[in-house]
Short mmCIF file of C-alpha atoms in Angstrom, two decimals:
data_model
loop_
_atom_site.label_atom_id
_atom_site.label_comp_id
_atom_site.label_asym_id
_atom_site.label_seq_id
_atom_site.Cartn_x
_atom_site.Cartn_y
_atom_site.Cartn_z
CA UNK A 1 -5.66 -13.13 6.78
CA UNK A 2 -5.66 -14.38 3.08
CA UNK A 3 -4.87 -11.78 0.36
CA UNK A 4 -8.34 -10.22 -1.36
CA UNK A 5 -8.63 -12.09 -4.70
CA UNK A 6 -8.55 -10.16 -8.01
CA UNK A 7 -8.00 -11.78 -11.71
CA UNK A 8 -4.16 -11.79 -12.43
CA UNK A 9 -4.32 -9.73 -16.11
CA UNK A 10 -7.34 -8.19 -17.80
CA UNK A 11 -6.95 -6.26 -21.49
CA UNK A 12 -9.57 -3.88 -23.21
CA UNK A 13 -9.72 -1.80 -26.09
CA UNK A 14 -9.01 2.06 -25.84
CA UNK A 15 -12.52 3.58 -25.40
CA UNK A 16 -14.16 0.66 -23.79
CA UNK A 17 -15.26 0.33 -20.25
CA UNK A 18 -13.52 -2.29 -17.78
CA UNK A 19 -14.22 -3.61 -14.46
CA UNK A 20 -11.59 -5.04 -12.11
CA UNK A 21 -13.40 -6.88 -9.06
CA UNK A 22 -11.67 -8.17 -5.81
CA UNK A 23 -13.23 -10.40 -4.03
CA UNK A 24 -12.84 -10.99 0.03
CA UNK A 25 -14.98 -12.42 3.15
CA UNK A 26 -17.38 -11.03 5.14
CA UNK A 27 -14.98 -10.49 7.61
CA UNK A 28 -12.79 -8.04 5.59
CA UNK A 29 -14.39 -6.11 2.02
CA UNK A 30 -18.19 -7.66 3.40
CA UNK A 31 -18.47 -5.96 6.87
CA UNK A 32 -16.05 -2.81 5.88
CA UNK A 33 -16.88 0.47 3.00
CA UNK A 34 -13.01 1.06 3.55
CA UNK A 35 -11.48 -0.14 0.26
CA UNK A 36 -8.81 1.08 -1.63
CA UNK A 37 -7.53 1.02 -5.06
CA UNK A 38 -3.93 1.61 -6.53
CA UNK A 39 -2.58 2.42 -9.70
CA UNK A 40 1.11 1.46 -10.56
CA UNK A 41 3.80 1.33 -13.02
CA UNK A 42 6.40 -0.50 -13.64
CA UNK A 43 9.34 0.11 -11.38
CA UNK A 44 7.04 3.44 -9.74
CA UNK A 45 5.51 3.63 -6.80
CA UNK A 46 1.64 2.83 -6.36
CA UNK A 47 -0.73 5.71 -6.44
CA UNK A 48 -3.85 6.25 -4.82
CA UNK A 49 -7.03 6.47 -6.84
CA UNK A 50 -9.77 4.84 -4.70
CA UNK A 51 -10.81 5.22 -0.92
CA UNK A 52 -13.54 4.91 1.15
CA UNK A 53 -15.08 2.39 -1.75
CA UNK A 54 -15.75 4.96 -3.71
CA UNK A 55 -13.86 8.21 -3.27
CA UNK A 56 -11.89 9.69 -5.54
CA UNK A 57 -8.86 11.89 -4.51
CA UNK A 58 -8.13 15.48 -6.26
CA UNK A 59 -6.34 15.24 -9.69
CA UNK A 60 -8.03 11.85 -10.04
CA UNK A 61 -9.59 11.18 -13.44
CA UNK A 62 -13.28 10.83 -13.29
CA UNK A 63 -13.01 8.00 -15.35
CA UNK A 64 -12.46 5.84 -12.52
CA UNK A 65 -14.78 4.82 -9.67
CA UNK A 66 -15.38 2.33 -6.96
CA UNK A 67 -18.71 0.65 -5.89
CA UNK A 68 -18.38 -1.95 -3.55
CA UNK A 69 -21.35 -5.77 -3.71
CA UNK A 70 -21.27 -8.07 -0.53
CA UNK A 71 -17.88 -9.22 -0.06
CA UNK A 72 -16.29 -7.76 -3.55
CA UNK A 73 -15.42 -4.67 -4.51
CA UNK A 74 -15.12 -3.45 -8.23
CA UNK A 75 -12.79 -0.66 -9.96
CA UNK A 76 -14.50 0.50 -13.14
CA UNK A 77 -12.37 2.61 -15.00
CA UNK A 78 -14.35 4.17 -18.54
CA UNK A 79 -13.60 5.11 -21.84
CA UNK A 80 -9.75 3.15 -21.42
CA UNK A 81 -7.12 5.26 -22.46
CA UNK A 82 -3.39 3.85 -23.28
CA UNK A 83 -2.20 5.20 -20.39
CA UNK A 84 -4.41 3.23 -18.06
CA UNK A 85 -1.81 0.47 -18.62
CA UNK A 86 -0.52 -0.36 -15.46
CA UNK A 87 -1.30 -2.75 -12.19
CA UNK A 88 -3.86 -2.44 -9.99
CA UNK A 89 -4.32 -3.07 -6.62
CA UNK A 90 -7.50 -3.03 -4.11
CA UNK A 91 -6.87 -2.61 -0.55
CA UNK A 92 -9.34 -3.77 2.44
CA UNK A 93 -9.20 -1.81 6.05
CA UNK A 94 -11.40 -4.23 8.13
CA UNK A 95 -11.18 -2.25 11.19
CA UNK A 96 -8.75 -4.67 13.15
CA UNK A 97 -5.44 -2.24 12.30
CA UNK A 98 -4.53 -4.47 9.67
CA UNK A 99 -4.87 -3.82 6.10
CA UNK A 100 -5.24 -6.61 3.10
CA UNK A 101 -4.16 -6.12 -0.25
CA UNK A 102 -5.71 -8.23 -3.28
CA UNK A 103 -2.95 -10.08 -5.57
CA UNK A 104 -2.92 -7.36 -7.91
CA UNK A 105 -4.57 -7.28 -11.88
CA UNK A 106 -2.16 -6.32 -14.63
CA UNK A 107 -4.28 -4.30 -17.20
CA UNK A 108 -3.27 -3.80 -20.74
CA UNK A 109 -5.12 -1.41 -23.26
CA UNK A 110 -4.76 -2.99 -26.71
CA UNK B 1 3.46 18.89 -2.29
CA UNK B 2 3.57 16.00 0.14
CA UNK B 3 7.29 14.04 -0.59
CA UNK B 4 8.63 10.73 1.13
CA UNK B 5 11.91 9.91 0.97
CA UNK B 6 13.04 6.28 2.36
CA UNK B 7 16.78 4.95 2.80
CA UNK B 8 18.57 2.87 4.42
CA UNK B 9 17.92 -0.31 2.11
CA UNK B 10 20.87 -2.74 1.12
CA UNK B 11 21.61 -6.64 1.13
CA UNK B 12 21.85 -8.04 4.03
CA UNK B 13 22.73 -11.76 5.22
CA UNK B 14 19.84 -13.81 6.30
CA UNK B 15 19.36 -13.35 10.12
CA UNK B 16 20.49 -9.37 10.29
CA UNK B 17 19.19 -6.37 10.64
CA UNK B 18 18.24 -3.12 8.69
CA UNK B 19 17.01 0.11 9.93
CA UNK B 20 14.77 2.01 7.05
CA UNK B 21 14.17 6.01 7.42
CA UNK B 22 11.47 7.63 5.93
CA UNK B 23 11.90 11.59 5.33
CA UNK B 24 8.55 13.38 5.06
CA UNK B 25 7.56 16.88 3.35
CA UNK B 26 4.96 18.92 2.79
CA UNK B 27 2.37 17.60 4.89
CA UNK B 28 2.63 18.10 9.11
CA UNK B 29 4.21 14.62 10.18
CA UNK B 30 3.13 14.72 13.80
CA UNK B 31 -0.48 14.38 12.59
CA UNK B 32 -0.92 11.77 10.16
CA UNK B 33 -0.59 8.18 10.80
CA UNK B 34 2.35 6.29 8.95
CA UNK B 35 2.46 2.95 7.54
CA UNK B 36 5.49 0.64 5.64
CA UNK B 37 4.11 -1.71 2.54
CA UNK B 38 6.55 -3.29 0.90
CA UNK B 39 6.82 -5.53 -2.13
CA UNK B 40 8.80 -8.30 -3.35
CA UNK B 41 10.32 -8.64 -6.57
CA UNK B 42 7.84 -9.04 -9.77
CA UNK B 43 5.05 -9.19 -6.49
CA UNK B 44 1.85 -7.62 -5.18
CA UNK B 45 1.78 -5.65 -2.42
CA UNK B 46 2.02 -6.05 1.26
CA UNK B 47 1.22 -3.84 4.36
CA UNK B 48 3.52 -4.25 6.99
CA UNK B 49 2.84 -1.83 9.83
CA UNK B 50 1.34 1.11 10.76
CA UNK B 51 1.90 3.78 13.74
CA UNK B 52 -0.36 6.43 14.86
CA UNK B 53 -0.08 10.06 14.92
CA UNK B 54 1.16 10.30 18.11
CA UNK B 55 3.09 7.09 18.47
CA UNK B 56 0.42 5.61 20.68
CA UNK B 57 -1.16 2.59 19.02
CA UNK B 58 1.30 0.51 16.53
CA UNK B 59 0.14 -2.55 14.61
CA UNK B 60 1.91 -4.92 12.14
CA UNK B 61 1.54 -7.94 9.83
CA UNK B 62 1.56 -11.32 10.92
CA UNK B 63 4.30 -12.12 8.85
CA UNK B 64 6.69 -9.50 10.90
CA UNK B 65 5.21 -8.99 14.29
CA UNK B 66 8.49 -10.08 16.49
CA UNK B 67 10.67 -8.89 14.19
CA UNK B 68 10.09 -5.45 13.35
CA UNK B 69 9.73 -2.24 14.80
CA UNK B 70 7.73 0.50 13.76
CA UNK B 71 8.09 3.71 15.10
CA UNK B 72 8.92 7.48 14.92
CA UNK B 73 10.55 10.71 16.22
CA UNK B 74 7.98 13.65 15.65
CA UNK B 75 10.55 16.29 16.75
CA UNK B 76 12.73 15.29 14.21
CA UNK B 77 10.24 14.56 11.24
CA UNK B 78 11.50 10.26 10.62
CA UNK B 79 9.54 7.46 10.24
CA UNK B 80 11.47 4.14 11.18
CA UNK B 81 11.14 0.35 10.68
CA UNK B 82 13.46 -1.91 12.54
CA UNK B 83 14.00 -4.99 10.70
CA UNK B 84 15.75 -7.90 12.96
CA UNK B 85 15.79 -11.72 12.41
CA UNK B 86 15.71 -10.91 8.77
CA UNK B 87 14.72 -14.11 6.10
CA UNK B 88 15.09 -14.34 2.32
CA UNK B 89 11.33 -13.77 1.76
CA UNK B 90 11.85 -10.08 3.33
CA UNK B 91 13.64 -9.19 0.31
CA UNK B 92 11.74 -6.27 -1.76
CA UNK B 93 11.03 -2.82 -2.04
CA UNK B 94 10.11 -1.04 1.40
CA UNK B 95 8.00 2.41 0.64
CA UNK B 96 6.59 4.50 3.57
CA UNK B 97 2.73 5.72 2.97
CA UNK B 98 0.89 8.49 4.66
CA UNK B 99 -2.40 7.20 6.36
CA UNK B 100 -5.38 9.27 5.05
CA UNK B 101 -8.99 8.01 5.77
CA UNK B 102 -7.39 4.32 6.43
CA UNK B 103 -5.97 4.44 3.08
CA UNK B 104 -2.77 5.00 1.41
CA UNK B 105 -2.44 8.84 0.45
CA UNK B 106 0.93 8.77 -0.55
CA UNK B 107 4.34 7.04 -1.04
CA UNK B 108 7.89 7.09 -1.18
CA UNK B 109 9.70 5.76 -4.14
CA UNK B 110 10.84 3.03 -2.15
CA UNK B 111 13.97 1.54 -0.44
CA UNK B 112 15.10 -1.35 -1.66
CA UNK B 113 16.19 -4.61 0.96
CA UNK B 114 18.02 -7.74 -0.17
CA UNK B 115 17.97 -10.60 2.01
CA UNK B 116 21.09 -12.97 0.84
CA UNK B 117 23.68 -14.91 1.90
#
């Protein structure tokens, strides 16, 4: 299956709001709620911060969520801090035991 | 605190093979499902394979099935992947991920595999 399409950079100001989307088929992010985001530095390892489209695990800022439209999925991530600097990564479980990543977004905070 | 620690990582010529470990703590091994991702240099991310609790029901990507070998020794607390047949385009950074809710809970800090004559 093809890799889940996301824009390759994004940048926003800190304080604004920001929306990464990844986009797939309806045969992966359009028939499945089971996508997952990732939050990674450079030369660190990714780190959960998304599941089940819209989960957030413990210690996760609130300032990030997940909402899923037909076959794309969105990470909004609000009032962007400096830290928020990183890559991102969404993650599709279509329920054949076989996950797909997206391409990955590099996000800057100007 | 749940800790993964890979090894076993190195260059290798095109064609070999490399076995990567994957040391878990802090969690109970025998019942979470286990998965390799790796990632190639300045690349995204790639899932590779993933083995149940229990060793039961093992899948991989297409771009490995053949060639490696996930699997795992619950009595002694490893993950393994058995990379054979191995090709330039393997080359990258290897992390083991615990399976939670068909997502990726948490990671190693990776093992990294060179693929070069």
């Amino acid at each position: 299956q093809s890799a889940l399409t996301q824009p390759a950079s994004l940048s926003g100001s800190p304080g604004q709001s920001l929306t990464i989307s990844c986009t797939g088929t309806s045969s992966d992010i359009g028939s499945s709620y089971l996508v997952s985001w990732y939050q990674q530095y450079p030369g660190k390892a990714p780190k959960l911060i998304i599941y089940g489209g819209s989960q957030r695990p413990s210690g996760v800022s609130d300032r990030f969520s997940g909402s899923r439209s037909g076959n794309t999925a969105s990470l909004t991530i609000s009032g962007l801090q400096p830290e928020d600097e990183a890559d991102y990564y969404c993650c599709s479980y279509p329920g054949r035991l076989t996950w797909i990543f997206g391409g990955g977004t590099r996000l800057a905070v100007l | 605190e749940v800790q993964l620690a890979e090894s076993g990582g190195g260059l290798v010529q095109p064609g070999g093979s490399l076995r990567l470990s994957c040391v878990p703590s802090g969690f109970t091994f025998g019942g979470a499902s286990m998965h390799w991702v790796r990632q190639a240099p300045s690349k995204g991310l790639e899932w590779v394979a993933r083995i149940w609790s229990d060793g039961t029901s093992i899948s991989y990507a297409d771009s490995v099935r053949g060639r490696f070998t996930i699997s795992r020794d619950n009595a002694r607390n490893v993950l393994f992947l058995q990379m054979d047949s191995l090709r330039a385009e393997d080359t990258g950074v290897y992390y083991c991920a615990r399976d939670s809710d068909y997502a990726f809970a948490d990671w190693g800090q990776g093992s990294l595999v060179s693929v070069s004559s």
